[in-house]
Amino acid sequence: MQNDSTELLYDLFADLLAYPTTAIPGQTEECLAQLRESHPEAGSAFEKFHHGLQQHPLEKMEELYTVTFDMQPVCYPYVGYQLFGESYKRGVFMAQLNEAYHAFGYSTEQELPDHLSVILRFIGLDSANRQGDFCQALLNEGVMPALAKMLQTFGSESENPYFGLLTALQSFLLQTPEKELGHA
């Protein structure tokens, strides 16, 4: 079912945007297969990440992740930071996220509530368990502008594999109809 595929893709993107583990090759293969089947344009963009992963051992991917997301503040994978910097507005945003997460029994584990992976997992939950309007607003007013800002930090010909991952995520989100997010 298309909705199952979409939920799986949200989880896979969330996994791949977390710090790399030994599971990353399998997650990458599964994500690529799902994208090729249901979101070919995103699949084409994702191939850059897939190719980069094949070229680098896990230690190099860990280093690339750290350089890309932890050492360059403009690429922090925190939606609130991308939108508001370190202002009080980010705190308000995170409080709103925590409230929504709590209402649906969703846990951020030990990550901040505005981490892109955390938000993607929340949006990818079974749509019957959450309010679609909140998730759609979170995507349109939060994730998409933050993602666009993150992508601006890369050149259009960036060799960084994470550029391909973020580009594929953006394409996937743009191609995912509202009805697949529980907004029929």
PDB file of C-alpha atoms in Angstrom:
ATOM      1  CA  MET A   1       0.000   0.000   0.000  1.00  0.00           C
ATOM      2  CA  GLN A   2       1.301   3.466  -0.898  1.00  0.00           C
ATOM      3  CA  ASN A   3       0.681   4.841   2.605  1.00  0.00           C
ATOM      4  CA  ASP A   4       2.756   2.020   4.145  1.00  0.00           C
ATOM      5  CA  SER A   5       5.573   2.853   1.731  1.00  0.00           C
ATOM      6  CA  THR A   6       5.372   6.534   2.668  1.00  0.00           C
ATOM      7  CA  GLU A   7       5.492   5.770   6.399  1.00  0.00           C
ATOM      8  CA  LEU A   8       8.475   3.467   5.825  1.00  0.00           C
ATOM      9  CA  LEU A   9      10.264   6.176   3.828  1.00  0.00           C
ATOM     10  CA  TYR A  10       9.799   8.707   6.632  1.00  0.00           C
ATOM     11  CA  ASP A  11      11.426   6.223   9.021  1.00  0.00           C
ATOM     12  CA  LEU A  12      14.245   5.432   6.599  1.00  0.00           C
ATOM     13  CA  PHE A  13      15.024   9.106   6.023  1.00  0.00           C
ATOM     14  CA  ALA A  14      14.960   9.616   9.797  1.00  0.00           C
ATOM     15  CA  ASP A  15      17.410   6.719  10.243  1.00  0.00           C
ATOM     16  CA  LEU A  16      19.738   8.055   7.565  1.00  0.00           C
ATOM     17  CA  LEU A  17      19.708  11.561   9.053  1.00  0.00           C
ATOM     18  CA  ALA A  18      20.817  10.209  12.420  1.00  0.00           C
ATOM     19  CA  TYR A  19      24.467   9.488  13.209  1.00  0.00           C
ATOM     20  CA  PRO A  20      25.639   6.619  10.939  1.00  0.00           C
ATOM     21  CA  THR A  21      25.698   3.088  12.294  1.00  0.00           C
ATOM     22  CA  THR A  22      26.573  -0.282  10.822  1.00  0.00           C
ATOM     23  CA  ALA A  23      22.939  -0.493   9.640  1.00  0.00           C
ATOM     24  CA  ILE A  24      23.381   2.391   7.164  1.00  0.00           C
ATOM     25  CA  PRO A  25      24.165   0.243   4.081  1.00  0.00           C
ATOM     26  CA  GLY A  26      20.983  -1.809   4.495  1.00  0.00           C
ATOM     27  CA  GLN A  27      18.887   1.283   5.265  1.00  0.00           C
ATOM     28  CA  THR A  28      20.294   2.985   2.185  1.00  0.00           C
ATOM     29  CA  GLU A  29      19.503   0.017  -0.070  1.00  0.00           C
ATOM     30  CA  GLU A  30      15.959  -0.242   1.281  1.00  0.00           C
ATOM     31  CA  CYS A  31      15.357   3.495   0.938  1.00  0.00           C
ATOM     32  CA  LEU A  32      16.650   3.504  -2.636  1.00  0.00           C
ATOM     33  CA  ALA A  33      14.425   0.560  -3.585  1.00  0.00           C
ATOM     34  CA  GLN A  34      11.353   2.227  -2.040  1.00  0.00           C
ATOM     35  CA  LEU A  35      12.085   5.559  -3.718  1.00  0.00           C
ATOM     36  CA  ARG A  36      12.659   3.994  -7.137  1.00  0.00           C
ATOM     37  CA  GLU A  37       9.269   2.302  -6.880  1.00  0.00           C
ATOM     38  CA  SER A  38       7.135   5.107  -5.461  1.00  0.00           C
ATOM     39  CA  HIS A  39       9.060   8.389  -5.902  1.00  0.00           C
ATOM     40  CA  PRO A  40      11.418   8.053  -8.915  1.00  0.00           C
ATOM     41  CA  GLU A  41      12.517  11.697  -8.923  1.00  0.00           C
ATOM     42  CA  ALA A  42      13.558  11.460  -5.278  1.00  0.00           C
ATOM     43  CA  GLY A  43      15.202   8.131  -6.100  1.00  0.00           C
ATOM     44  CA  SER A  44      17.403   9.808  -8.701  1.00  0.00           C
ATOM     45  CA  ALA A  45      18.546  12.394  -6.159  1.00  0.00           C
ATOM     46  CA  PHE A  46      19.067   9.676  -3.543  1.00  0.00           C
ATOM     47  CA  GLU A  47      21.471   7.819  -5.824  1.00  0.00           C
ATOM     48  CA  LYS A  48      24.101  10.487  -5.062  1.00  0.00           C
ATOM     49  CA  PHE A  49      23.922   9.562  -1.371  1.00  0.00           C
ATOM     50  CA  HIS A  50      23.913   5.855  -2.220  1.00  0.00           C
ATOM     51  CA  HIS A  51      26.972   6.259  -4.449  1.00  0.00           C
ATOM     52  CA  GLY A  52      28.785   8.315  -1.788  1.00  0.00           C
ATOM     53  CA  LEU A  53      28.069   5.678   0.819  1.00  0.00           C
ATOM     54  CA  GLN A  54      29.528   2.993  -1.421  1.00  0.00           C
ATOM     55  CA  GLN A  55      32.703   5.068  -1.800  1.00  0.00           C
ATOM     56  CA  HIS A  56      33.292   5.589   1.928  1.00  0.00           C
ATOM     57  CA  PRO A  57      33.742   3.218   4.870  1.00  0.00           C
ATOM     58  CA  LEU A  58      31.580   3.766   7.971  1.00  0.00           C
ATOM     59  CA  GLU A  59      34.329   5.794   9.687  1.00  0.00           C
ATOM     60  CA  LYS A  60      34.413   8.260   6.780  1.00  0.00           C
ATOM     61  CA  MET A  61      30.593   8.540   6.797  1.00  0.00           C
ATOM     62  CA  GLU A  62      30.742   9.258  10.540  1.00  0.00           C
ATOM     63  CA  GLU A  63      33.305  11.978   9.857  1.00  0.00           C
ATOM     64  CA  LEU A  64      31.212  13.424   7.005  1.00  0.00           C
ATOM     65  CA  TYR A  65      28.113  13.414   9.218  1.00  0.00           C
ATOM     66  CA  THR A  66      29.953  15.283  11.970  1.00  0.00           C
ATOM     67  CA  VAL A  67      31.416  17.846   9.570  1.00  0.00           C
ATOM     68  CA  THR A  68      28.098  18.334   7.783  1.00  0.00           C
ATOM     69  CA  PHE A  69      25.643  18.476  10.665  1.00  0.00           C
ATOM     70  CA  ASP A  70      27.550  19.100  13.873  1.00  0.00           C
ATOM     71  CA  MET A  71      30.421  21.418  12.981  1.00  0.00           C
ATOM     72  CA  GLN A  72      28.676  23.802  10.559  1.00  0.00           C
ATOM     73  CA  PRO A  73      25.924  25.639  12.413  1.00  0.00           C
ATOM     74  CA  VAL A  74      24.067  26.437   9.185  1.00  0.00           C
ATOM     75  CA  CYS A  75      23.636  22.702   8.626  1.00  0.00           C
ATOM     76  CA  TYR A  76      22.505  21.709  12.090  1.00  0.00           C
ATOM     77  CA  PRO A  77      19.720  19.178  11.550  1.00  0.00           C
ATOM     78  CA  TYR A  78      17.424  21.048  13.940  1.00  0.00           C
ATOM     79  CA  VAL A  79      14.355  22.568  12.285  1.00  0.00           C
ATOM     80  CA  GLY A  80      13.852  25.149  15.054  1.00  0.00           C
ATOM     81  CA  TYR A  81      17.455  26.264  14.832  1.00  0.00           C
ATOM     82  CA  GLN A  82      17.200  26.639  11.056  1.00  0.00           C
ATOM     83  CA  LEU A  83      14.032  28.725  11.390  1.00  0.00           C
ATOM     84  CA  PHE A  84      14.789  30.820  14.466  1.00  0.00           C
ATOM     85  CA  GLY A  85      18.447  30.447  15.424  1.00  0.00           C
ATOM     86  CA  GLU A  86      19.016  30.376  19.164  1.00  0.00           C
ATOM     87  CA  SER A  87      16.162  32.796  19.907  1.00  0.00           C
ATOM     88  CA  TYR A  88      13.256  32.341  22.301  1.00  0.00           C
ATOM     89  CA  LYS A  89      11.117  31.454  19.265  1.00  0.00           C
ATOM     90  CA  ARG A  90      13.019  28.188  18.957  1.00  0.00           C
ATOM     91  CA  GLY A  91      12.150  27.417  22.573  1.00  0.00           C
ATOM     92  CA  VAL A  92       8.475  28.117  21.894  1.00  0.00           C
ATOM     93  CA  PHE A  93       8.626  25.917  18.794  1.00  0.00           C
ATOM     94  CA  MET A  94      10.222  23.055  20.748  1.00  0.00           C
ATOM     95  CA  ALA A  95       7.600  23.422  23.502  1.00  0.00           C
ATOM     96  CA  GLN A  96       4.826  23.146  20.883  1.00  0.00           C
ATOM     97  CA  LEU A  97       6.474  20.062  19.435  1.00  0.00           C
ATOM     98  CA  ASN A  98       6.809  18.478  22.885  1.00  0.00           C
ATOM     99  CA  GLU A  99       3.124  19.176  23.558  1.00  0.00           C
ATOM    100  CA  ALA A 100       2.086  17.531  20.273  1.00  0.00           C
ATOM    101  CA  TYR A 101       4.409  14.593  20.846  1.00  0.00           C
ATOM    102  CA  HIS A 102       3.050  14.097  24.363  1.00  0.00           C
ATOM    103  CA  ALA A 103      -0.555  14.213  23.094  1.00  0.00           C
ATOM    104  CA  PHE A 104       0.201  11.298  20.787  1.00  0.00           C
ATOM    105  CA  GLY A 105       2.396   9.341  23.196  1.00  0.00           C
ATOM    106  CA  TYR A 106       5.438   9.909  21.003  1.00  0.00           C
ATOM    107  CA  SER A 107       8.905   9.939  22.575  1.00  0.00           C
ATOM    108  CA  THR A 108      11.931  11.800  21.232  1.00  0.00           C
ATOM    109  CA  GLU A 109      14.183   9.361  23.085  1.00  0.00           C
ATOM    110  CA  GLN A 110      17.202  11.472  24.083  1.00  0.00           C
ATOM    111  CA  GLU A 111      17.122  13.882  21.127  1.00  0.00           C
ATOM    112  CA  LEU A 112      15.844  17.450  21.051  1.00  0.00           C
ATOM    113  CA  PRO A 113      12.262  17.677  19.743  1.00  0.00           C
ATOM    114  CA  ASP A 114      13.207  19.788  16.712  1.00  0.00           C
ATOM    115  CA  HIS A 115      15.785  17.343  15.306  1.00  0.00           C
ATOM    116  CA  LEU A 116      14.857  16.574  11.710  1.00  0.00           C
ATOM    117  CA  SER A 117      14.931  12.811  12.365  1.00  0.00           C
ATOM    118  CA  VAL A 118      12.567  13.134  15.327  1.00  0.00           C
ATOM    119  CA  ILE A 119      10.111  15.230  13.317  1.00  0.00           C
ATOM    120  CA  LEU A 120      10.224  12.849  10.336  1.00  0.00           C
ATOM    121  CA  ARG A 121       9.481   9.856  12.568  1.00  0.00           C
ATOM    122  CA  PHE A 122       6.540  11.719  14.104  1.00  0.00           C
ATOM    123  CA  ILE A 123       5.095  12.665  10.726  1.00  0.00           C
ATOM    124  CA  GLY A 124       5.570   9.100   9.514  1.00  0.00           C
ATOM    125  CA  LEU A 125       3.524   7.598  12.321  1.00  0.00           C
ATOM    126  CA  ASP A 126       0.273   5.924  11.419  1.00  0.00           C
ATOM    127  CA  SER A 127      -1.897   8.820  10.299  1.00  0.00           C
ATOM    128  CA  ALA A 128      -4.844   7.529  12.319  1.00  0.00           C
ATOM    129  CA  ASN A 129      -2.889   8.273  15.490  1.00  0.00           C
ATOM    130  CA  ARG A 130      -2.289  11.960  14.897  1.00  0.00           C
ATOM    131  CA  GLN A 131      -3.835  15.152  13.609  1.00  0.00           C
ATOM    132  CA  GLY A 132      -3.079  15.712   9.956  1.00  0.00           C
ATOM    133  CA  ASP A 133      -3.382  19.498  10.096  1.00  0.00           C
ATOM    134  CA  PHE A 134      -0.575  19.780  12.642  1.00  0.00           C
ATOM    135  CA  CYS A 135       1.728  17.545  10.598  1.00  0.00           C
ATOM    136  CA  GLN A 136       0.930  19.358   7.359  1.00  0.00           C
ATOM    137  CA  ALA A 137       1.684  22.730   9.000  1.00  0.00           C
ATOM    138  CA  LEU A 138       4.861  21.283  10.481  1.00  0.00           C
ATOM    139  CA  LEU A 139       5.947  20.172   7.012  1.00  0.00           C
ATOM    140  CA  ASN A 140       4.956  23.349   5.171  1.00  0.00           C
ATOM    141  CA  GLU A 141       6.024  25.927   7.736  1.00  0.00           C
ATOM    142  CA  GLY A 142       8.833  24.050   9.447  1.00  0.00           C
ATOM    143  CA  VAL A 143      10.531  21.178   7.671  1.00  0.00           C
ATOM    144  CA  MET A 144      10.416  22.494   4.099  1.00  0.00           C
ATOM    145  CA  PRO A 145      11.816  25.997   4.856  1.00  0.00           C
ATOM    146  CA  ALA A 146      14.467  24.488   7.153  1.00  0.00           C
ATOM    147  CA  LEU A 147      15.439  21.934   4.525  1.00  0.00           C
ATOM    148  CA  ALA A 148      15.703  24.640   1.855  1.00  0.00           C
ATOM    149  CA  LYS A 149      17.989  26.634   4.154  1.00  0.00           C
ATOM    150  CA  MET A 150      20.149  23.578   4.837  1.00  0.00           C
ATOM    151  CA  LEU A 151      20.482  22.814   1.120  1.00  0.00           C
ATOM    152  CA  GLN A 152      21.616  26.380   0.397  1.00  0.00           C
ATOM    153  CA  THR A 153      24.815  25.683   2.347  1.00  0.00           C
ATOM    154  CA  PHE A 154      25.904  23.180  -0.304  1.00  0.00           C
ATOM    155  CA  GLY A 155      26.943  24.121  -3.812  1.00  0.00           C
ATOM    156  CA  SER A 156      24.732  22.640  -6.511  1.00  0.00           C
ATOM    157  CA  GLU A 157      27.604  20.344  -7.474  1.00  0.00           C
ATOM    158  CA  SER A 158      28.487  19.336  -3.914  1.00  0.00           C
ATOM    159  CA  GLU A 159      30.340  16.051  -3.577  1.00  0.00           C
ATOM    160  CA  ASN A 160      29.079  15.597  -0.001  1.00  0.00           C
ATOM    161  CA  PRO A 161      26.794  12.530   0.000  1.00  0.00           C
ATOM    162  CA  TYR A 162      24.506  14.215   2.529  1.00  0.00           C
ATOM    163  CA  PHE A 163      23.631  16.797  -0.118  1.00  0.00           C
ATOM    164  CA  GLY A 164      22.097  13.944  -2.112  1.00  0.00           C
ATOM    165  CA  LEU A 165      20.219  12.686   0.954  1.00  0.00           C
ATOM    166  CA  LEU A 166      18.767  16.108   1.761  1.00  0.00           C
ATOM    167  CA  THR A 167      17.900  16.741  -1.896  1.00  0.00           C
ATOM    168  CA  ALA A 168      16.121  13.374  -2.085  1.00  0.00           C
ATOM    169  CA  LEU A 169      14.232  14.137   1.130  1.00  0.00           C
ATOM    170  CA  GLN A 170      13.097  17.485  -0.247  1.00  0.00           C
ATOM    171  CA  SER A 171      11.966  15.833  -3.483  1.00  0.00           C
ATOM    172  CA  PHE A 172      10.154  13.074  -1.578  1.00  0.00           C
ATOM    173  CA  LEU A 173       8.320  15.599   0.587  1.00  0.00           C
ATOM    174  CA  LEU A 174       7.310  17.641  -2.443  1.00  0.00           C
ATOM    175  CA  GLN A 175       6.025  14.506  -4.220  1.00  0.00           C
ATOM    176  CA  THR A 176       4.059  13.111  -1.264  1.00  0.00           C
ATOM    177  CA  PRO A 177       0.390  14.022  -1.690  1.00  0.00           C
ATOM    178  CA  GLU A 178      -1.551  15.264   1.330  1.00  0.00           C
ATOM    179  CA  LYS A 179      -3.830  12.233   1.240  1.00  0.00           C
ATOM    180  CA  GLU A 180      -0.847  10.042   2.091  1.00  0.00           C
ATOM    181  CA  LEU A 181      -0.336  12.097   5.239  1.00  0.00           C
ATOM    182  CA  GLY A 182      -3.847  11.404   6.467  1.00  0.00           C
ATOM    183  CA  HIS A 183      -5.514  14.471   4.938  1.00  0.00           C
ATOM    184  CA  ALA A 184      -7.959  12.870   2.541  1.00  0.00           C
TER     185      ALA A 184
END
